[in-house]
CSV table of C-alpha atoms and ligand atoms in Angstrom, one decimal:
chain,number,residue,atom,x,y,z
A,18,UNK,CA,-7.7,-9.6,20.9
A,19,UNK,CA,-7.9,-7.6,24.0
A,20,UNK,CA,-6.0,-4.3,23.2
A,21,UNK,CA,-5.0,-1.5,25.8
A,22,UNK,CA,-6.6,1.9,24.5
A,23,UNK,CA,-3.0,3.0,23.0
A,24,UNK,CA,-2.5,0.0,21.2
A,25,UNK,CA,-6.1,0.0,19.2
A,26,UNK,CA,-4.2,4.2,18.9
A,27,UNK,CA,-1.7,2.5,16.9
A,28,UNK,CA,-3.7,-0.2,15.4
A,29,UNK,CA,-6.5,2.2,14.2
A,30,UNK,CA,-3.8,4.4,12.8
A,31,UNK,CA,-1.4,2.0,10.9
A,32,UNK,CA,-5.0,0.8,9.6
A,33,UNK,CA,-5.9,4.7,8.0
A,34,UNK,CA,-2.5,5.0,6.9
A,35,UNK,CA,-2.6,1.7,4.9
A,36,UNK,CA,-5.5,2.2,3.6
A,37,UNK,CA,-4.9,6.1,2.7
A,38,UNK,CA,-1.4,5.7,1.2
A,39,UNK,CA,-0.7,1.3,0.5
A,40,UNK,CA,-4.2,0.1,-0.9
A,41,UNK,CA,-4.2,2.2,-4.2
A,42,UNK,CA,-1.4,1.3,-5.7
A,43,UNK,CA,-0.9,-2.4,-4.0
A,44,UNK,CA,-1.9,-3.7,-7.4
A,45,UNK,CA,0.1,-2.0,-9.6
A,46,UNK,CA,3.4,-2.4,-7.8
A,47,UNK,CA,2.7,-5.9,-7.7
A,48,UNK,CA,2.1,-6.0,-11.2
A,49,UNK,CA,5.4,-4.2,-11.7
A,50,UNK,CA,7.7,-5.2,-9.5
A,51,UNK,CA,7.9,-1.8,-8.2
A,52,UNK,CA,8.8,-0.4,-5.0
A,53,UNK,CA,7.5,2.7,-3.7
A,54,UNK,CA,10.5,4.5,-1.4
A,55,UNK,CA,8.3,7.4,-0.7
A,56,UNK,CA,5.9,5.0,1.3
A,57,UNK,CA,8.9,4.3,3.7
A,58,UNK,CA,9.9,8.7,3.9
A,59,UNK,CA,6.2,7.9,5.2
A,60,UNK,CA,6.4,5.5,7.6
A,61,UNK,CA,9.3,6.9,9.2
A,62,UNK,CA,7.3,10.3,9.8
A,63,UNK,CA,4.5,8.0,11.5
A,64,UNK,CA,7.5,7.1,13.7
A,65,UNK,CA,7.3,3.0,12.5
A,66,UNK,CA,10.7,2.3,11.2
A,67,UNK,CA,12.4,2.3,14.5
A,68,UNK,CA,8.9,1.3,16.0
A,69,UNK,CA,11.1,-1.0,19.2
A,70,UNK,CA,14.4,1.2,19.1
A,71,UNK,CA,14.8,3.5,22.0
A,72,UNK,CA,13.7,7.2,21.8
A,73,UNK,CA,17.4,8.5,22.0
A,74,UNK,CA,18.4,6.9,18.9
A,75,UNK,CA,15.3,8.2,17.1
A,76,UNK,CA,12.9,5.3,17.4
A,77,UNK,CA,9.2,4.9,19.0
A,78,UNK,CA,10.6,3.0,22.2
A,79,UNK,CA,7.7,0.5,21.4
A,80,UNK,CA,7.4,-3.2,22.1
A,81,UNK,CA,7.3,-6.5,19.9
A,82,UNK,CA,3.2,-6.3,20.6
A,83,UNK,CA,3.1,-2.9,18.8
A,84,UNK,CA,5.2,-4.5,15.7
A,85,UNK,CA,3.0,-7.5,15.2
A,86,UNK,CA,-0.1,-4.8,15.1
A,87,UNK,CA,2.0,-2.4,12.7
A,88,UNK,CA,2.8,-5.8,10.8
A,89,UNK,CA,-0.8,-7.1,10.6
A,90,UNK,CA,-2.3,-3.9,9.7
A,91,UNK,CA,0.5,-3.6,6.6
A,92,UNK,CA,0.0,-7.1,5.8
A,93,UNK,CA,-3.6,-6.6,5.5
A,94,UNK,CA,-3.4,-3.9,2.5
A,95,UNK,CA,0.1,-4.7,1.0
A,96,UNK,CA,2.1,-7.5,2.3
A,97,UNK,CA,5.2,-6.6,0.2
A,98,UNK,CA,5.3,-3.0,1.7
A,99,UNK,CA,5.2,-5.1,5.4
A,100,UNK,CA,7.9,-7.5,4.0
A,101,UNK,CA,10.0,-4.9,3.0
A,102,UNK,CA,9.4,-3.1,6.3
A,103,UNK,CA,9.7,-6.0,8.2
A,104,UNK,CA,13.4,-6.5,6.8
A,105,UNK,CA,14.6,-3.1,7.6
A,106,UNK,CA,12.5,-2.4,11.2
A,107,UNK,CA,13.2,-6.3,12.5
A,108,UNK,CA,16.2,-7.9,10.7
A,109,UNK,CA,18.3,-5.0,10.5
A,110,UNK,CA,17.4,-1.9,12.4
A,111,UNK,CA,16.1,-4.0,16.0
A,112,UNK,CA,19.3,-6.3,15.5
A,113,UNK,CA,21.5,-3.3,15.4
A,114,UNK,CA,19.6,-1.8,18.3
A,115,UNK,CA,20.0,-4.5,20.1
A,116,UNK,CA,23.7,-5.7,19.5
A,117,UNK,CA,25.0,-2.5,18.5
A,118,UNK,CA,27.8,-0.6,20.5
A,119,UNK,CA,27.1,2.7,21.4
A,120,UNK,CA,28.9,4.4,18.7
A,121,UNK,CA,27.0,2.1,15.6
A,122,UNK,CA,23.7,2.9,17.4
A,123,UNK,CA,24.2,6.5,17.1
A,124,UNK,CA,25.9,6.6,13.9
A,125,UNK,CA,22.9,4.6,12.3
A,126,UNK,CA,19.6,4.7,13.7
A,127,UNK,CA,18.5,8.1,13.7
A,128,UNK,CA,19.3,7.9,9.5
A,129,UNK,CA,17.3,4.1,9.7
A,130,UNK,CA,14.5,5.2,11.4
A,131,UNK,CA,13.8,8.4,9.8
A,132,UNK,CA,13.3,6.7,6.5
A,133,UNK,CA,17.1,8.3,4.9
A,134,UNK,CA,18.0,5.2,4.7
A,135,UNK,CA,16.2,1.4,4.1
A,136,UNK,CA,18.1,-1.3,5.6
A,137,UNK,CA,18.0,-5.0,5.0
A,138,UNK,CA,19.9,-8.3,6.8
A,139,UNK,CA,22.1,-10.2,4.8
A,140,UNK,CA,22.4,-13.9,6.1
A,141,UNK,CA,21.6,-16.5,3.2
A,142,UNK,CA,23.7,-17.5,0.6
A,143,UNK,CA,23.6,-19.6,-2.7
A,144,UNK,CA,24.8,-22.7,-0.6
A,145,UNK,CA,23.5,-22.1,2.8
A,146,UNK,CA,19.7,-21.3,3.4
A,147,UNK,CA,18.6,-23.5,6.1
A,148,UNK,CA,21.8,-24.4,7.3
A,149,UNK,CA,22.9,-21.2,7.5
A,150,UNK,CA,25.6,-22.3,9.7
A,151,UNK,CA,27.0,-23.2,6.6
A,152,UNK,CA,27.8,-19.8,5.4
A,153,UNK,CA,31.2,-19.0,3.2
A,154,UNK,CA,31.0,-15.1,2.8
A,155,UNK,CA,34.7,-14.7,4.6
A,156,UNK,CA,35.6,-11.7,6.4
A,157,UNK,CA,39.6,-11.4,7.0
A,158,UNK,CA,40.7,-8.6,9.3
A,159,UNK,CA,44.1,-6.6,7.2
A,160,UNK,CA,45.1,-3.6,9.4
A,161,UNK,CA,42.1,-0.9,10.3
A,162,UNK,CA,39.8,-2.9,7.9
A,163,UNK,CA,37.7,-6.3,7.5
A,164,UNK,CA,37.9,-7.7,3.7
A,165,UNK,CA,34.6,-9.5,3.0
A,166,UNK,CA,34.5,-12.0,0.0
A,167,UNK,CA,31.4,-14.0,-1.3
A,168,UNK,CA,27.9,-13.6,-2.0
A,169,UNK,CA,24.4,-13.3,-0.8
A,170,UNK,CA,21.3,-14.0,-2.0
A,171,UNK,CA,17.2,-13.5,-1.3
A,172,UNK,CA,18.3,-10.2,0.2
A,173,UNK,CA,14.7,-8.5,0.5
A,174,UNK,CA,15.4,-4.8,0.2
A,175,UNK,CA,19.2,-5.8,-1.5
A,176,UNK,CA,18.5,-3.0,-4.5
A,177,UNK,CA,17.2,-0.4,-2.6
A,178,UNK,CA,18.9,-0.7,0.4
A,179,UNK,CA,21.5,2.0,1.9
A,180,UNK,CA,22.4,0.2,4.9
A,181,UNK,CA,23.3,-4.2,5.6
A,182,UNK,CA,23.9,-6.2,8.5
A,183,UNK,CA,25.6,-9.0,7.4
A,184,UNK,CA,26.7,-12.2,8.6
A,185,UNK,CA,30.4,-13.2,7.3
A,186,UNK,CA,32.8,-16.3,8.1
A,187,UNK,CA,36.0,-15.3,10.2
A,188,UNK,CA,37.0,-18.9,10.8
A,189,UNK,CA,36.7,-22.8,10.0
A,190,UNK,CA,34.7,-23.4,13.1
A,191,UNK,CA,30.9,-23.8,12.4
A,192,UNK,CA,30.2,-21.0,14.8
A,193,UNK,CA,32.9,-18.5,13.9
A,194,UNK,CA,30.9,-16.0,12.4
A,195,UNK,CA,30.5,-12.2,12.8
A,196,UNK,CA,28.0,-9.5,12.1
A,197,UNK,CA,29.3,-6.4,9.6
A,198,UNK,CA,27.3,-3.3,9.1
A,199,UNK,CA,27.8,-2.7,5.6
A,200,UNK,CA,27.2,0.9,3.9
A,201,UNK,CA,26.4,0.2,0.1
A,202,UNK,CA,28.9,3.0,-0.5
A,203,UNK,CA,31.9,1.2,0.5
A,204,UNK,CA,34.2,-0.2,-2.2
A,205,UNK,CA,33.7,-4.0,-3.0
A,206,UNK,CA,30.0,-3.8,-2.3
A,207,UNK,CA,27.6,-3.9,-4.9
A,208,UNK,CA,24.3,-5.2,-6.0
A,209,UNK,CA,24.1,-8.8,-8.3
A,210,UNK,CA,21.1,-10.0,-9.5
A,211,UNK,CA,17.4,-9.2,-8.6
A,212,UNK,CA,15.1,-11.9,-8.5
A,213,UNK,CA,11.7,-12.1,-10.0
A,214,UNK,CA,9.5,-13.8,-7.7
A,215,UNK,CA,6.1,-15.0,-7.1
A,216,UNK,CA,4.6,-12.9,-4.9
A,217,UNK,CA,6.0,-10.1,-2.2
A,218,UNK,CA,6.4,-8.5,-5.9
A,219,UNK,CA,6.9,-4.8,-4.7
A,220,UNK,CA,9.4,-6.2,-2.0
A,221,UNK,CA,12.6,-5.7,-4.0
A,222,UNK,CA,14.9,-9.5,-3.4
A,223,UNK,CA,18.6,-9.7,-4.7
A,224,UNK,CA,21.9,-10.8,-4.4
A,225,UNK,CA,24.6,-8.9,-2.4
A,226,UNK,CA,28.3,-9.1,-3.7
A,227,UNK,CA,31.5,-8.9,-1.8
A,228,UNK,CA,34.6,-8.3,-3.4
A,229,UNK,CA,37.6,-7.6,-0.9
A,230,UNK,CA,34.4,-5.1,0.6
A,231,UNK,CA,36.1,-3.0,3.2
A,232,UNK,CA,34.4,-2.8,6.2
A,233,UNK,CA,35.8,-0.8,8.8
A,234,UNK,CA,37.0,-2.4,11.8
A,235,UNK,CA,34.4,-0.4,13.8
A,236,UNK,CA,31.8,-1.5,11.8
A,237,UNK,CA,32.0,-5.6,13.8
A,238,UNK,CA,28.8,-5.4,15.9
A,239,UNK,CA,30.0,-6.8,19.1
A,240,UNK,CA,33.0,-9.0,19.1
A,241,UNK,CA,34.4,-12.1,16.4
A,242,UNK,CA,32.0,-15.0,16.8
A,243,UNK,CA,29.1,-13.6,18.2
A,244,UNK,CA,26.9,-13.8,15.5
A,245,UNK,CA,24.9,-17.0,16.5
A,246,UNK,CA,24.2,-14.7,19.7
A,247,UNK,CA,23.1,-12.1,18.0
A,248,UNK,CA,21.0,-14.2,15.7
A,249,UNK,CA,19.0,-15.6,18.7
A,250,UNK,CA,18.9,-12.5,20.4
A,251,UNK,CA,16.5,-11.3,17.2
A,252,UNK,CA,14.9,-14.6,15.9
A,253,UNK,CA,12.3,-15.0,18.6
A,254,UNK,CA,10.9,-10.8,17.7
A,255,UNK,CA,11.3,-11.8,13.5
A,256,UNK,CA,8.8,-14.9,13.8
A,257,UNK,CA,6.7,-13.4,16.0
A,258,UNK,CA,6.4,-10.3,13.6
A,259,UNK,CA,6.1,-12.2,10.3
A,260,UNK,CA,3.1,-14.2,12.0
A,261,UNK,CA,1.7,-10.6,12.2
A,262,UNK,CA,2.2,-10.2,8.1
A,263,UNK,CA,0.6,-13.9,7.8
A,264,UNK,CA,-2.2,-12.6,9.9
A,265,UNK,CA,-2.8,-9.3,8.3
A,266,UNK,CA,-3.1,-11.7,4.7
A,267,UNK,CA,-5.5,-14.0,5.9
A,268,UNK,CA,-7.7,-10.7,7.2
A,269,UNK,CA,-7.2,-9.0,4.3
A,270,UNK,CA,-8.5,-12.5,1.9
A,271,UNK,CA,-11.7,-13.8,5.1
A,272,UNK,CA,-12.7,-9.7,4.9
A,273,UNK,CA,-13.1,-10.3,0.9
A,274,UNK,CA,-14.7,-13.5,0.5
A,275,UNK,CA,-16.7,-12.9,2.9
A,276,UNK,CA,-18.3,-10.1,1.6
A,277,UNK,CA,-17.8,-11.7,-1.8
A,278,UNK,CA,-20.0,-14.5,-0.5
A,279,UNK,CA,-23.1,-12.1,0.5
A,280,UNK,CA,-22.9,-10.4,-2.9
A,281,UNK,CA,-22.5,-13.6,-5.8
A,282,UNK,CA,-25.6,-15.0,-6.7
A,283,UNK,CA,-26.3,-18.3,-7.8
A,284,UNK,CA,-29.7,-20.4,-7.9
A,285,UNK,CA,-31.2,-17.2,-7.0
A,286,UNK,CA,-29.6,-16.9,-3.8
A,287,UNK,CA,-26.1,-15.2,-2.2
A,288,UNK,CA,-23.3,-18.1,-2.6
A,289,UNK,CA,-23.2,-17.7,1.5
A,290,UNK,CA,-26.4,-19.5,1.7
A,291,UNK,CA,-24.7,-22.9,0.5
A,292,UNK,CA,-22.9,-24.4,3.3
A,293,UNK,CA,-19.7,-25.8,1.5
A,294,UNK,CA,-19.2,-21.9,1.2
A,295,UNK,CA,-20.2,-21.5,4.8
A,296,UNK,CA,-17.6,-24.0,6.2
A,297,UNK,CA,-14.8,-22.0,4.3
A,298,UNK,CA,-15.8,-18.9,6.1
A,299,UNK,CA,-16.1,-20.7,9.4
A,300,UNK,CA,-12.7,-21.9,9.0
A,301,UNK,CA,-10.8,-19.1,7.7
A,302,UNK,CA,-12.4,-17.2,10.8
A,303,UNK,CA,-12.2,-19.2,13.1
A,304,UNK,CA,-8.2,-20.5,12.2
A,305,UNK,CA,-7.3,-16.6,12.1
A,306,UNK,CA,-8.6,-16.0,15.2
A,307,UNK,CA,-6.5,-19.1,16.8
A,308,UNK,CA,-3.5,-17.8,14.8
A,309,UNK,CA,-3.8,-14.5,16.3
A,310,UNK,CA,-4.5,-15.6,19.7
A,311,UNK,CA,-1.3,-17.2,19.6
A,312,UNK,CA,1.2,-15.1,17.7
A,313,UNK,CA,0.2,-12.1,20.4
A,314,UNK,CA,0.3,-14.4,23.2
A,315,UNK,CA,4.0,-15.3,21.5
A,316,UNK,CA,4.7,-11.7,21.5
A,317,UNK,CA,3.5,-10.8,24.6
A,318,UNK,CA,6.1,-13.3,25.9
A,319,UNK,CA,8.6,-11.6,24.0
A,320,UNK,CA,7.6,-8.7,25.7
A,321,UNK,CA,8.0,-10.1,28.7
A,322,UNK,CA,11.1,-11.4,28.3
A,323,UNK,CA,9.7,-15.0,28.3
A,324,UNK,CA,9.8,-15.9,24.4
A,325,UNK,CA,11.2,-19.1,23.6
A,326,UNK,CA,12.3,-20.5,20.3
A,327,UNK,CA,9.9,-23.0,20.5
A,328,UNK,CA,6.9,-20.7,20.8
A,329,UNK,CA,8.0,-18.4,18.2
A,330,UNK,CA,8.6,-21.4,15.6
A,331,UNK,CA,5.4,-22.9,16.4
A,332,UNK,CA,3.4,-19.3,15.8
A,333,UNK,CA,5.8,-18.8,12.7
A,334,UNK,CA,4.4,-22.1,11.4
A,335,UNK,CA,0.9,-22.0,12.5
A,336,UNK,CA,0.6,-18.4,11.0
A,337,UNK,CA,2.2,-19.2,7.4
A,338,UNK,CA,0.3,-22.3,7.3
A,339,UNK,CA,-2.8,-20.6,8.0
A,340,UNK,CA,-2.8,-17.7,5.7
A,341,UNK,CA,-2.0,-19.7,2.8
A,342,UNK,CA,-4.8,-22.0,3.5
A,343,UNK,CA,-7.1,-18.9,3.9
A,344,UNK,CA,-6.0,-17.1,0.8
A,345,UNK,CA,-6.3,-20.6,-0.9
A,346,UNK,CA,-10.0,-20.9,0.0
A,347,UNK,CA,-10.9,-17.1,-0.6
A,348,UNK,CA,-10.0,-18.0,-4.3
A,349,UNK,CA,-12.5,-21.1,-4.2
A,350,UNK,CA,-15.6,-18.9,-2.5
A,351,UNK,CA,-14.8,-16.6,-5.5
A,352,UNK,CA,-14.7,-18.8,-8.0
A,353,UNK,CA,-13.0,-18.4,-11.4
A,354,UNK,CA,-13.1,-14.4,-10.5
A,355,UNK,CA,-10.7,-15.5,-7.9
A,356,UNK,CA,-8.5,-17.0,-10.1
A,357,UNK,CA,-8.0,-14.0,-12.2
A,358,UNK,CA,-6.3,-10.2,-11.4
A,359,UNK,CA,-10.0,-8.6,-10.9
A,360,UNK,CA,-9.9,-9.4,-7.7
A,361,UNK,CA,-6.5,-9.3,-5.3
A,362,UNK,CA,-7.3,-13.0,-3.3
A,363,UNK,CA,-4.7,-14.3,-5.9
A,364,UNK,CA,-2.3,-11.8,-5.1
A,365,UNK,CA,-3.0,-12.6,-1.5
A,366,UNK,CA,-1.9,-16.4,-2.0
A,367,UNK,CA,1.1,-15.5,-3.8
A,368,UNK,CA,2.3,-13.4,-0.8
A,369,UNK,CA,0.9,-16.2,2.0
A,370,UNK,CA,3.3,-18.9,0.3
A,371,UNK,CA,6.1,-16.8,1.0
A,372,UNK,CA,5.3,-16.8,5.0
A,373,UNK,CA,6.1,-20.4,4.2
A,374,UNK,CA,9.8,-20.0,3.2
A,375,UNK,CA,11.6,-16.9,4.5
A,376,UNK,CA,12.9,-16.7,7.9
A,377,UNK,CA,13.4,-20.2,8.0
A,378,UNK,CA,11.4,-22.6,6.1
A,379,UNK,CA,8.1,-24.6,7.8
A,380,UNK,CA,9.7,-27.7,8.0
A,381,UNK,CA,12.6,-26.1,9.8
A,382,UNK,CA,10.3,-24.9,12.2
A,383,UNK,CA,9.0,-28.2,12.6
A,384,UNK,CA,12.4,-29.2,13.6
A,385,UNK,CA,12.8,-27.0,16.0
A,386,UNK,CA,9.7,-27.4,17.9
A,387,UNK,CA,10.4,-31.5,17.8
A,388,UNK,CA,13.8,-30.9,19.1
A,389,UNK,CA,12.6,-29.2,21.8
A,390,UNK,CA,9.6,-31.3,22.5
A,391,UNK,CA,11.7,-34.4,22.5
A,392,UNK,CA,14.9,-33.2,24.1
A,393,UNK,CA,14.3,-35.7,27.0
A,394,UNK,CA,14.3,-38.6,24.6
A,395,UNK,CA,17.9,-37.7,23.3
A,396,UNK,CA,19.9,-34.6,23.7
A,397,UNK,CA,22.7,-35.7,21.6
A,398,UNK,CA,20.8,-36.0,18.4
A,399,UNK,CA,21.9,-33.8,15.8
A,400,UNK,CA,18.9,-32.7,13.7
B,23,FAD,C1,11.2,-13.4,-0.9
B,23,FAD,C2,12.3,-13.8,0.0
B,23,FAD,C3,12.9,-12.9,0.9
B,23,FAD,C4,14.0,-13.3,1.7
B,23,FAD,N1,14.6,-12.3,2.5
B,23,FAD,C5,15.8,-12.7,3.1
B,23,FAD,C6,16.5,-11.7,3.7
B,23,FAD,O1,16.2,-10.5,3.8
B,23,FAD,N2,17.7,-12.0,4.3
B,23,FAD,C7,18.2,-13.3,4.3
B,23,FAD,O2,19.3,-13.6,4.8
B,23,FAD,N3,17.5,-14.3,3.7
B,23,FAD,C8,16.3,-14.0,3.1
B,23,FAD,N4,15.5,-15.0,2.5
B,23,FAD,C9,16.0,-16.4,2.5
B,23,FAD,C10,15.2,-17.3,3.3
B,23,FAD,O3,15.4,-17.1,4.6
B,23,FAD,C11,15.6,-18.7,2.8
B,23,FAD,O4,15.0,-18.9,1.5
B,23,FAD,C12,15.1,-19.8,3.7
B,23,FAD,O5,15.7,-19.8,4.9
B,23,FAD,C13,15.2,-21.2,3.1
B,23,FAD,O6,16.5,-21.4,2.5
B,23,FAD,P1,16.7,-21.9,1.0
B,23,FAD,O7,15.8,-21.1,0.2
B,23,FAD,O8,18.1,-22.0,0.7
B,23,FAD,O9,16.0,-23.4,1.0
B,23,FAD,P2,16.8,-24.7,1.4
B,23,FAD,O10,17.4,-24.6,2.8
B,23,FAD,O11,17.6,-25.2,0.3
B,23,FAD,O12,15.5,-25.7,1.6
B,23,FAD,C14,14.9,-26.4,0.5
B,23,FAD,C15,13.9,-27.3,1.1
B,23,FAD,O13,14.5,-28.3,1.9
B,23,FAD,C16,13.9,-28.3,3.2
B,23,FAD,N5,15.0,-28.6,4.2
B,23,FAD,C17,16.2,-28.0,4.3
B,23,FAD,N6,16.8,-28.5,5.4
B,23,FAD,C18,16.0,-29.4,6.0
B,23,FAD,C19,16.1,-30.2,7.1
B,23,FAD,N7,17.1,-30.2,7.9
B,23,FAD,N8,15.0,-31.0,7.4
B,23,FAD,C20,13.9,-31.0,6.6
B,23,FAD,N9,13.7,-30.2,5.6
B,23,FAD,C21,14.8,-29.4,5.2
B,23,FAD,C22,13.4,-26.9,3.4
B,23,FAD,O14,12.4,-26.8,4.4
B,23,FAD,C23,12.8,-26.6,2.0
B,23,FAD,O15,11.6,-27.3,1.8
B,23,FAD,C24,14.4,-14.6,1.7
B,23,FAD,C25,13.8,-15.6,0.9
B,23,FAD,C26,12.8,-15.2,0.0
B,23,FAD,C27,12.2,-16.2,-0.9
């Protein structure tokens, strides 16, 4: 990729930073489950957590090229830490900057992107994942106050979290949805259940519950029903950045087993020498380096206010797909070493699969990149 000199700045120091304060304990707080919230103090010192959020409001005024390096260089070293990042910067902190009324932008940024407080996006619930249309969190409006009712779930950040934009019903229509800014202080609002996961161990997932939550009237981003806009308005920048994380996983398992594959000898020779081994390297290369071209081609459209849903789902899929597969053959160039915790390639699989599900699943991607492919054949289909 072909980098201006301040963007290989950033890369080269979101790289020494990952390496420096992410790669010794990535491990361990997979292992454990644990989250490390000193990690984000640090990241908001390095000026990251509001990386696309204007200046004024305390952000780095950057673009959605410099997330998707920030993300691939995180990915590379700890994908949970980018996950978790990923759902505060993107999912909550850009969606606020970018919906936001004047008065919510100032009363919550500068706190976000410092690293006070670690935001999160609350969208999915038990009953509606893909079709997230199908939400039933209500929000009814009684006097200076919005009472929100219902649960969330898969909330990456939900336990540690200060801060939640969340999506709630406020009518029967499919679309009548709005977006709430939710403090975790405010009465009705607590954290349920914390799921134990597969990989993204040190990302923190769990349920959010609302019981007659009172969310201040002030706190509706925009006006009743605008959520869908406000979803679109961030989708296109959330893909794009999680093909970053992909990216940074399949670097972080081709870097490995590739060295791995100079270093393990058998029949008297380096394992590289054998050429089954050397079409798995080939691939992973060469499939990263497609990936790549194309998420920051996608991002770059973003950037230029050209991204399209249809670009963004098919980097989103191509990315996920790809990283898994890479992680998957790193494991087979190590061997049964891969398969155990010696070596982090496992680790690297388990956090690929995820790129997989979350914002929105690769099948759903598929749909969307059909629909729009074969609009001309019928418009009125309802996938
Ligand atoms: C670790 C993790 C972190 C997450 N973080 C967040 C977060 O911060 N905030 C948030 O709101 N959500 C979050 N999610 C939720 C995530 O976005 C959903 O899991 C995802 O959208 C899929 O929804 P679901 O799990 O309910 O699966 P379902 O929608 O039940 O899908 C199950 C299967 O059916 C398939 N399927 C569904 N509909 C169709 C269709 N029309 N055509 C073809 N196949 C279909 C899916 O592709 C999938 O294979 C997170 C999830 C995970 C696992």
């Amino acid at each position: 990729m072909i980098f201006s000199q301040e963007q290989e700045m950033l890369a080269k120091t979101v790289r020494d930073f990952a390496e420096k304060e992410l790669a010794p304990g990535a491990a361990t707080r997979d292992e454990k489950e644990s989250f490390d919230r000193e990690l984000f103090v640090k990241l908001g010192e390095l000026g990251l957590l509001g990386i696309t959020v204007p200046e004024q409001y305390g952000g780095s005024g950057l673009n959605a090229t410099a997330a998707t390096i920030v993300m691939e260089e995180l990915g590379a070293v700890c994908a949970s830490t980018a996950l978790s990042y990923l759902a505060h910067s993107m999912l909550a902190v850009h969606n606020l900057s970018v919906n936001g009324s004047e008065d919510q932008k100032k009363k919550y940024l500068p706190k976000l992107c410092s690293g006070e407080w670690i935001g999160g996006m609350g969208m999915t619930e038990p009953g509606a994942g893909s079709d997230l249309l199908g939400m039933k969190t209500k929000a009814e409006k009684k006097g200076n106050v919005y009472l929100l009712n219902g649960t969330k779930t898969f909330i990456t950040n939900g336990s540690v979290g200060d801060f939640f934009l969340c999506y709630a019903r406020i009518g029967s229509e499919k679309k009548a949805i709005g977006t709430f800014l939710v403090e975790k202080s405010f009465k009705g609002f607590s954290v349920g259940k914390k799921l134990h996961k597969l990989g993204m161990r040190a990302s923190p997932t769990s349920e959010l519950v609302f019981e007659n939550c009172e969310v201040p009237k002030e706190n509706l981003v925009g006006r009743e029903g605008e959520s869908v806009g406000h979803m679109m308005r961030n989708l296109n920048i959330e893909r794009v950045t999680i093909a970053g994380i992909s990216n940074g996983i399949a670097r972080a398992a081709l870097d490995f087993s590739n060295k791995y594959s100079t270093q393990r000898r058998q029949f008297e020779r380096p394992i590289g020498h054998f050429q089954m081994v050397q079409k798995m390297i080939a691939d992973n290369f060469s499939h990263y380096m497609a990936s790549r071209a194309l998420t920051f081609h996608c991002a770059k459209l973003v950037d230029d206010q050209k991204g399209s849903n249809l670009m963004a789902a098919a980097c989103k899929v191509f990315a996920a797909e790809m990283a898994t597969k890479v992680a998957l053959n790193a494991i087979q160039i190590l061997g049964g070493y891969g398969y155990t915790k010696e070596y982090p390639v496992e680790r690297f699989m388990r956090d690929a699969k995820l790129m997989e599900i979350g914002a929105g699943t690769s099948e759903v991607m598929r749909l969307i990149i059909a629909r729009d492919l074969l609009k001309e054949i019928d418009s009125s289909y309802d996938w």
